[in-house]
Tab-separated table of C-alpha atoms in Angstrom:
chain	number	residue	atom	x	y	z
A	93	UNK	CA	83.994	-67.298	-9.507
A	94	UNK	CA	81.476	-65.438	-11.713
A	95	UNK	CA	81.508	-61.678	-12.022
A	96	UNK	CA	78.982	-59.970	-9.700
A	97	UNK	CA	76.004	-58.300	-11.307
A	98	UNK	CA	76.775	-54.608	-11.281
A	99	UNK	CA	74.678	-52.539	-8.886
A	100	UNK	CA	75.456	-48.804	-8.875
A	101	UNK	CA	74.565	-46.323	-6.180
A	102	UNK	CA	71.869	-44.937	-8.487
A	103	UNK	CA	70.486	-48.454	-8.970
A	104	UNK	CA	70.087	-48.707	-5.202
A	105	UNK	CA	67.638	-45.797	-5.245
A	106	UNK	CA	69.893	-42.778	-4.723
A	107	UNK	CA	69.886	-40.604	-7.866
A	108	UNK	CA	71.911	-37.433	-7.309
A	109	UNK	CA	70.785	-35.966	-10.642
A	110	UNK	CA	67.277	-35.706	-9.187
A	111	UNK	CA	68.331	-34.828	-5.638
A	112	UNK	CA	70.715	-32.088	-6.774
A	113	UNK	CA	68.128	-30.551	-9.105
A	114	UNK	CA	65.744	-30.154	-6.154
A	115	UNK	CA	68.523	-28.684	-4.029
A	116	UNK	CA	69.199	-26.033	-6.667
A	117	UNK	CA	65.499	-25.254	-6.979
A	118	UNK	CA	65.216	-24.856	-3.210
A	119	UNK	CA	68.247	-22.563	-3.133
A	120	UNK	CA	66.710	-20.327	-5.785
A	121	UNK	CA	63.554	-19.910	-3.709
A	122	UNK	CA	65.430	-19.617	-0.421
A	123	UNK	CA	67.571	-16.751	-1.711
A	124	UNK	CA	64.448	-14.611	-1.890
A	125	UNK	CA	64.051	-14.794	1.893
A	126	UNK	CA	67.501	-13.400	2.738
A	127	UNK	CA	66.211	-9.882	3.383
A	128	UNK	CA	64.307	-11.157	6.420
A	129	UNK	CA	67.575	-11.149	8.360
A	130	UNK	CA	67.676	-7.373	8.114
A	131	UNK	CA	64.831	-7.229	10.611
A	132	UNK	CA	67.397	-8.313	13.214
A	133	UNK	CA	70.134	-6.021	11.844
A	134	UNK	CA	71.879	-9.004	10.258
A	135	UNK	CA	72.402	-10.112	6.682
A	136	UNK	CA	73.244	-13.322	4.899
A	137	UNK	CA	76.630	-14.210	3.501
A	138	UNK	CA	75.333	-15.092	0.057
A	139	UNK	CA	78.496	-16.961	-0.912
A	140	UNK	CA	77.588	-19.603	1.663
A	141	UNK	CA	74.571	-20.716	-0.386
A	142	UNK	CA	75.550	-24.012	-1.951
A	143	UNK	CA	78.035	-24.836	0.804
A	144	UNK	CA	77.382	-27.451	3.469
A	145	UNK	CA	76.300	-24.799	5.991
A	146	UNK	CA	74.460	-21.477	5.742
A	147	UNK	CA	76.207	-18.382	7.137
A	148	UNK	CA	74.928	-14.977	8.223
A	149	UNK	CA	76.683	-11.848	9.452
A	150	UNK	CA	75.738	-11.054	13.047
A	151	UNK	CA	77.932	-7.971	13.429
A	152	UNK	CA	80.948	-8.889	15.522
A	153	UNK	CA	80.789	-12.545	14.440
A	154	UNK	CA	79.219	-14.868	11.895
A	155	UNK	CA	76.556	-17.435	12.682
A	156	UNK	CA	76.194	-20.725	10.839
A	157	UNK	CA	73.532	-23.415	10.702
A	158	UNK	CA	73.014	-26.820	9.124
A	159	UNK	CA	70.419	-29.571	9.148
A	160	UNK	CA	71.342	-33.146	8.287
A	161	UNK	CA	70.059	-36.704	8.492
A	162	UNK	CA	71.553	-40.133	9.014
A	163	UNK	CA	70.075	-41.944	6.051
A	164	UNK	CA	69.544	-45.693	6.442
A	165	UNK	CA	72.455	-46.803	8.634
A	166	UNK	CA	70.154	-47.572	11.565
A	167	UNK	CA	68.587	-50.342	9.473
A	168	UNK	CA	71.987	-52.028	9.518
A	169	UNK	CA	72.115	-51.672	13.312
A	170	UNK	CA	68.697	-53.305	13.611
A	171	UNK	CA	69.870	-56.347	11.647
A	172	UNK	CA	73.291	-56.634	13.294
A	173	UNK	CA	71.677	-56.553	16.730
A	174	UNK	CA	70.251	-59.985	15.918
A	175	UNK	CA	73.842	-61.215	15.586
A	176	UNK	CA	75.587	-59.361	18.425
A	177	UNK	CA	72.877	-58.727	20.993
A	178	UNK	CA	73.883	-55.053	21.091
A	179	UNK	CA	71.633	-52.238	19.890
A	180	UNK	CA	74.584	-50.270	18.409
A	181	UNK	CA	72.476	-47.105	18.724
A	182	UNK	CA	75.176	-45.332	20.729
A	183	UNK	CA	77.330	-45.676	17.601
A	184	UNK	CA	74.431	-44.657	15.386
A	185	UNK	CA	73.952	-41.508	17.482
A	186	UNK	CA	77.578	-40.534	16.872
A	187	UNK	CA	77.008	-40.988	13.148
A	188	UNK	CA	74.059	-38.587	13.187
A	189	UNK	CA	75.833	-35.924	15.231
A	190	UNK	CA	78.888	-36.383	13.032
A	191	UNK	CA	76.852	-35.928	9.853
A	192	UNK	CA	75.504	-32.668	11.265
A	193	UNK	CA	78.588	-31.101	12.849
A	194	UNK	CA	81.055	-32.220	10.172
A	195	UNK	CA	78.977	-30.248	7.665
A	196	UNK	CA	78.800	-27.231	9.973
A	197	UNK	CA	82.542	-26.877	10.495
A	198	UNK	CA	83.480	-26.621	6.807
A	199	UNK	CA	82.664	-22.888	6.865
A	200	UNK	CA	84.935	-22.362	9.879
A	201	UNK	CA	82.209	-22.587	12.503
A	202	UNK	CA	82.604	-23.935	16.012
A	203	UNK	CA	79.514	-26.002	16.916
A	204	UNK	CA	77.507	-24.412	19.746
A	205	UNK	CA	74.130	-26.172	19.962
A	206	UNK	CA	72.877	-29.417	18.427
A	207	UNK	CA	69.192	-30.327	18.218
A	208	UNK	CA	67.822	-33.804	17.586
A	209	UNK	CA	65.082	-34.911	15.206
A	210	UNK	CA	63.888	-38.459	15.828
A	211	UNK	CA	60.927	-39.209	13.579
A	212	UNK	CA	58.912	-42.272	14.634
A	213	UNK	CA	56.537	-44.458	12.715
A	214	UNK	CA	55.085	-45.612	16.018
A	215	UNK	CA	55.789	-44.304	19.527
A	216	UNK	CA	56.149	-47.941	20.593
A	217	UNK	CA	59.678	-47.827	19.122
A	218	UNK	CA	60.700	-46.008	22.309
A	219	UNK	CA	59.477	-48.847	24.519
A	220	UNK	CA	62.749	-50.696	23.906
A	221	UNK	CA	64.547	-49.161	26.889
A	222	UNK	CA	68.004	-50.493	26.057
A	223	UNK	CA	67.902	-49.063	22.551
A	224	UNK	CA	66.424	-45.752	23.681
A	225	UNK	CA	69.044	-45.343	26.410
A	226	UNK	CA	71.861	-46.150	23.998
A	227	UNK	CA	70.564	-43.581	21.526
A	228	UNK	CA	70.276	-40.829	24.152
A	229	UNK	CA	73.623	-41.565	25.827
A	230	UNK	CA	75.413	-41.837	22.488
A	231	UNK	CA	73.919	-38.551	21.323
A	232	UNK	CA	75.047	-36.732	24.468
A	233	UNK	CA	78.550	-38.181	24.216
A	234	UNK	CA	78.859	-37.235	20.541
A	235	UNK	CA	77.786	-33.674	21.309
A	236	UNK	CA	80.573	-33.480	23.878
A	237	UNK	CA	83.045	-34.804	21.304
A	238	UNK	CA	81.938	-32.036	18.927
A	239	UNK	CA	82.177	-29.411	21.685
A	240	UNK	CA	78.473	-28.560	21.533
A	241	UNK	CA	75.524	-28.464	23.901
A	242	UNK	CA	72.542	-30.671	23.158
A	243	UNK	CA	69.749	-28.131	23.200
A	244	UNK	CA	66.692	-30.296	22.666
A	245	UNK	CA	64.801	-31.630	19.698
A	246	UNK	CA	61.643	-33.228	18.377
A	247	UNK	CA	60.257	-36.791	18.449
A	248	UNK	CA	57.224	-36.712	16.139
A	249	UNK	CA	55.166	-39.847	15.473
A	250	UNK	CA	54.487	-40.068	11.731
A	251	UNK	CA	52.161	-43.028	11.462
A	252	UNK	CA	51.774	-44.067	7.853
A	253	UNK	CA	54.869	-42.162	6.737
A	254	UNK	CA	57.720	-43.732	8.700
A	255	UNK	CA	57.937	-47.517	9.016
A	256	UNK	CA	56.659	-48.335	12.538
A	257	UNK	CA	59.620	-50.657	13.159
A	258	UNK	CA	62.224	-47.969	12.384
A	259	UNK	CA	63.191	-44.409	13.203
A	260	UNK	CA	64.199	-41.481	10.993
A	261	UNK	CA	67.228	-39.866	12.619
A	262	UNK	CA	68.452	-36.355	11.903
A	263	UNK	CA	69.007	-32.992	13.496
A	264	UNK	CA	70.465	-29.523	13.191
A	265	UNK	CA	73.231	-27.418	14.667
A	266	UNK	CA	74.100	-23.774	15.108
A	267	UNK	CA	77.686	-22.581	15.268
A	268	UNK	CA	79.730	-19.422	15.605
A	269	UNK	CA	82.602	-18.080	13.510
A	270	UNK	CA	84.627	-15.839	15.791
A	271	UNK	CA	86.921	-14.158	14.956
A	272	UNK	CA	85.338	-13.411	11.611
A	273	UNK	CA	88.653	-14.055	9.853
A	274	UNK	CA	87.953	-17.770	10.313
A	275	UNK	CA	85.138	-17.714	7.751
A	276	UNK	CA	85.961	-20.336	5.096
A	277	UNK	CA	84.109	-20.168	1.788
A	278	UNK	CA	86.805	-20.891	-0.773
A	279	UNK	CA	87.586	-17.316	-1.798
A	280	UNK	CA	91.166	-17.775	-0.540
A	281	UNK	CA	91.851	-20.837	-2.700
A	282	UNK	CA	94.875	-20.396	-4.952
A	283	UNK	CA	96.991	-22.364	-7.360
A	284	UNK	CA	99.668	-24.243	-5.437
A	285	UNK	CA	97.548	-24.851	-2.352
A	286	UNK	CA	97.985	-28.245	-0.709
A	287	UNK	CA	95.069	-30.659	-0.292
A	288	UNK	CA	95.325	-32.469	3.037
A	289	UNK	CA	93.064	-35.487	3.374
A	290	UNK	CA	92.037	-36.705	6.835
A	291	UNK	CA	91.181	-40.357	7.360
A	292	UNK	CA	87.663	-41.699	7.616
A	293	UNK	CA	86.828	-44.407	10.140
A	294	UNK	CA	85.137	-46.417	7.411
A	295	UNK	CA	81.998	-45.974	5.359
A	296	UNK	CA	80.691	-43.266	7.764
A	297	UNK	CA	76.980	-42.577	7.037
A	298	UNK	CA	77.012	-42.362	3.260
A	299	UNK	CA	76.301	-45.173	0.826
A	300	UNK	CA	74.464	-47.468	3.222
A	301	UNK	CA	71.606	-48.038	0.791
A	302	UNK	CA	73.974	-49.813	-1.585
A	303	UNK	CA	75.773	-51.510	1.317
A	304	UNK	CA	72.460	-52.990	2.471
A	305	UNK	CA	71.697	-54.291	-1.003
A	306	UNK	CA	75.040	-56.088	-0.949
A	307	UNK	CA	74.126	-57.741	2.374
A	308	UNK	CA	70.841	-58.944	0.886
A	309	UNK	CA	72.796	-60.823	-1.791
A	310	UNK	CA	75.221	-62.558	0.594
A	311	UNK	CA	74.431	-66.079	1.884
A	312	UNK	CA	75.491	-65.044	5.397
A	313	UNK	CA	74.333	-61.446	5.099
A	314	UNK	CA	75.820	-59.087	7.668
A	315	UNK	CA	77.527	-62.045	9.374
A	316	UNK	CA	79.872	-62.432	6.388
A	317	UNK	CA	83.473	-62.242	7.587
A	318	UNK	CA	85.843	-59.702	6.059
A	319	UNK	CA	89.589	-60.420	5.732
A	320	UNK	CA	90.276	-58.898	9.167
A	321	UNK	CA	87.819	-61.297	10.805
A	322	UNK	CA	85.299	-58.537	11.483
A	323	UNK	CA	81.819	-59.155	10.166
A	324	UNK	CA	80.525	-57.024	7.331
A	325	UNK	CA	77.760	-55.658	9.539
A	326	UNK	CA	80.034	-54.608	12.379
A	327	UNK	CA	82.452	-52.969	9.942
A	328	UNK	CA	79.625	-50.905	8.479
A	329	UNK	CA	78.624	-49.761	11.963
A	330	UNK	CA	81.933	-48.184	12.928
A	331	UNK	CA	80.881	-44.655	13.930
A	332	UNK	CA	82.211	-41.830	11.854
A	333	UNK	CA	84.951	-39.477	12.958
A	334	UNK	CA	83.979	-36.075	14.333
A	335	UNK	CA	86.353	-33.444	12.942
A	336	UNK	CA	85.244	-30.385	14.945
A	337	UNK	CA	88.120	-30.420	17.451
A	338	UNK	CA	90.648	-31.055	14.701
A	339	UNK	CA	89.523	-27.944	12.810
A	340	UNK	CA	89.640	-25.842	15.968
A	341	UNK	CA	93.177	-27.101	16.603
A	342	UNK	CA	94.198	-26.170	13.057
A	343	UNK	CA	92.908	-22.650	13.617
A	344	UNK	CA	94.701	-22.507	16.974
A	345	UNK	CA	97.967	-23.328	15.164
A	346	UNK	CA	97.537	-20.044	13.226
A	347	UNK	CA	96.778	-21.814	9.965
A	348	UNK	CA	94.866	-19.796	7.385
A	349	UNK	CA	92.434	-22.385	6.056
A	350	UNK	CA	91.502	-21.741	2.436
A	351	UNK	CA	88.730	-24.324	2.064
A	352	UNK	CA	87.280	-27.467	3.667
A	353	UNK	CA	85.136	-30.336	2.442
A	354	UNK	CA	83.233	-33.010	4.352
A	355	UNK	CA	83.546	-35.997	2.002
A	356	UNK	CA	80.127	-37.662	2.072
A	357	UNK	CA	77.576	-37.881	-0.744
A	358	UNK	CA	79.171	-37.404	-4.182
A	359	UNK	CA	82.408	-38.875	-2.785
A	360	UNK	CA	85.616	-37.333	-4.098
A	361	UNK	CA	83.681	-35.280	-6.629
A	362	UNK	CA	83.011	-32.999	-3.671
A	363	UNK	CA	86.679	-31.965	-3.634
A	364	UNK	CA	85.763	-29.429	-6.356
A	365	UNK	CA	82.755	-27.967	-4.521
A	366	UNK	CA	84.222	-24.440	-4.387
A	367	UNK	CA	82.824	-22.058	-6.991
A	368	UNK	CA	86.209	-21.123	-8.461
A	369	UNK	CA	87.606	-22.720	-11.596
A	370	UNK	CA	90.495	-24.866	-10.359
A	371	UNK	CA	91.816	-28.326	-11.055
A	372	UNK	CA	92.330	-30.548	-8.018
A	373	UNK	CA	95.175	-32.973	-8.606
A	374	UNK	CA	95.397	-35.925	-6.196
A	375	UNK	CA	98.760	-37.686	-6.199
A	376	UNK	CA	98.070	-40.020	-3.263
A	377	UNK	CA	95.072	-42.007	-2.066
A	378	UNK	CA	94.608	-43.339	1.483
A	379	UNK	CA	94.190	-47.051	2.193
A	380	UNK	CA	90.634	-48.094	1.369
A	381	UNK	CA	88.628	-49.429	4.352
A	382	UNK	CA	87.965	-53.130	3.878
A	383	UNK	CA	84.189	-52.778	3.881
A	384	UNK	CA	84.432	-50.350	0.959
A	385	UNK	CA	86.704	-52.704	-0.960
A	386	UNK	CA	84.174	-55.442	-0.209
A	387	UNK	CA	81.329	-53.303	-1.561
A	388	UNK	CA	83.308	-52.565	-4.720
A	389	UNK	CA	83.964	-56.259	-5.242
A	390	UNK	CA	80.402	-57.424	-4.681
A	391	UNK	CA	78.677	-54.563	-6.511
A	392	UNK	CA	80.852	-54.815	-9.610
A	393	UNK	CA	81.579	-51.077	-9.461
A	394	UNK	CA	84.826	-49.649	-10.817
A	395	UNK	CA	87.022	-47.025	-9.166
A	396	UNK	CA	85.164	-44.162	-10.844
A	397	UNK	CA	81.836	-45.260	-9.401
A	398	UNK	CA	83.294	-45.903	-5.947
A	399	UNK	CA	85.346	-42.710	-5.632
A	400	UNK	CA	82.463	-40.758	-7.110
A	401	UNK	CA	80.084	-41.795	-4.326
A	402	UNK	CA	82.020	-43.017	-1.246
A	403	UNK	CA	84.704	-41.478	0.958
A	404	UNK	CA	87.137	-44.326	0.171
A	405	UNK	CA	89.188	-43.718	3.311
A	406	UNK	CA	89.196	-39.911	3.360
A	407	UNK	CA	86.413	-38.306	5.400
A	408	UNK	CA	87.528	-34.683	5.371
A	409	UNK	CA	89.730	-32.382	3.291
A	410	UNK	CA	91.511	-29.190	4.323
A	411	UNK	CA	93.064	-26.875	1.742
A	412	UNK	CA	95.914	-24.620	2.871
A	413	UNK	CA	98.993	-22.964	1.415
A	414	UNK	CA	101.703	-25.555	0.871
A	415	UNK	CA	103.917	-24.139	3.620
A	416	UNK	CA	101.182	-24.732	6.237
A	417	UNK	CA	100.258	-28.289	5.306
A	418	UNK	CA	102.538	-29.839	7.938
A	419	UNK	CA	100.662	-27.958	10.671
A	420	UNK	CA	97.455	-29.613	9.538
A	421	UNK	CA	99.216	-32.974	9.583
A	422	UNK	CA	100.353	-32.349	13.152
A	423	UNK	CA	96.855	-31.359	14.287
A	424	UNK	CA	95.479	-34.559	12.770
A	425	UNK	CA	98.112	-36.603	14.578
A	426	UNK	CA	97.301	-34.843	17.856
A	427	UNK	CA	93.674	-35.894	17.354
A	428	UNK	CA	94.642	-39.510	16.719
A	429	UNK	CA	93.897	-39.390	13.001
A	430	UNK	CA	96.040	-40.199	10.021
A	431	UNK	CA	96.368	-37.577	7.294
A	432	UNK	CA	98.032	-37.209	3.918
A	433	UNK	CA	99.290	-34.231	1.927
A	434	UNK	CA	97.547	-35.880	-0.964
A	435	UNK	CA	97.506	-33.319	-3.742
A	436	UNK	CA	97.440	-29.748	-4.912
A	437	UNK	CA	95.255	-27.070	-6.441
A	438	UNK	CA	96.155	-25.959	-9.959
A	439	UNK	CA	94.904	-23.278	-12.325
A	440	UNK	CA	92.693	-24.782	-14.999
A	441	UNK	CA	89.258	-26.163	-15.771
A	442	UNK	CA	87.267	-27.427	-12.800
A	443	UNK	CA	87.978	-31.114	-12.350
A	444	UNK	CA	89.264	-33.676	-9.877
A	445	UNK	CA	92.119	-35.821	-11.153
A	446	UNK	CA	92.999	-38.865	-9.023
A	447	UNK	CA	96.289	-39.869	-10.601
A	448	UNK	CA	97.056	-43.134	-8.729
A	449	UNK	CA	93.831	-44.756	-9.956
A	450	UNK	CA	93.564	-42.908	-13.292
A	451	UNK	CA	90.138	-41.396	-12.563
A	452	UNK	CA	89.020	-37.894	-13.542
A	453	UNK	CA	85.761	-36.160	-12.639
A	454	UNK	CA	84.916	-33.174	-14.828
A	455	UNK	CA	83.169	-30.125	-13.455
A	456	UNK	CA	79.807	-31.305	-14.825
A	457	UNK	CA	79.965	-34.322	-12.466
A	458	UNK	CA	79.106	-32.146	-9.458
A	459	UNK	CA	76.018	-29.949	-9.608
A	460	UNK	CA	75.089	-29.372	-5.980
A	461	UNK	CA	74.831	-25.575	-6.286
């Protein structure tokens, strides 16, 4: 069998060097608006800039907000529907809500209200009643799973911008950090802390652009069977885990959380997102979901490329003092999720070292701030 032609995530059209540069530019401009909060007797928590969610001080509590989008996973659902007869948009809805709320909770926030953004290329997309009902019901159910109310949203028709046969799915969420001691921004990180990784359900909602390119190259496309017997398309559509209840349970167990990371874009490079100079040493890696192993095989990408862009079986990370790691493990088990005390924080230059696969990401590999 010939070696596959290598196709990296950047080759698929996702170039983080350009995306991250724009993010930093936006943050620079956004920082100049912080004083506006003073008009409501509030002020921003400036250390939250560059984290997954923005935080402000509201007096007796902190507020937090995030806006996120699905990406291109719904294009997979549209193709797989031709094979299964199901719309899969209830699963897609969970992915969107998960992308939003899993980012919100990393700062210690409990999700309160989620809003939907469903951008249409043509309002006729909504005429498919089965698909529309699945999307709405799945969204409501996912909000319940995250412990949040669905407050509303927007369904703009962007003719000429969005493909009329598709939909651009995203949304936002507001949360509360109360008591204020639950604020998590990495300032408590210390050498010797344990890194607890929580399982992903699969690819989640990151990396689907490359996953779709792989399907285009396969003779049977999304109908290609994986070793388990599941088709490639159905494996990609497994909805992502929602970690909001897990984090609340960790807090309820009187665990002082030092840092959290939602492992999405940038993959395991994100484990060094905190501003402090620490080395993050991983001594264990979770089992890799079969669809991610399949993508690695058919894209020709090595472990560095895969772990640098995909979750590779770990969707969330919680950093705590070593003596509290077992409490996090118990909370994960109570939520039906597998977890691993997978590594530790050490003094030293900022880097992520994944010992079992001999991969190291230096601090320059992550420039999201």
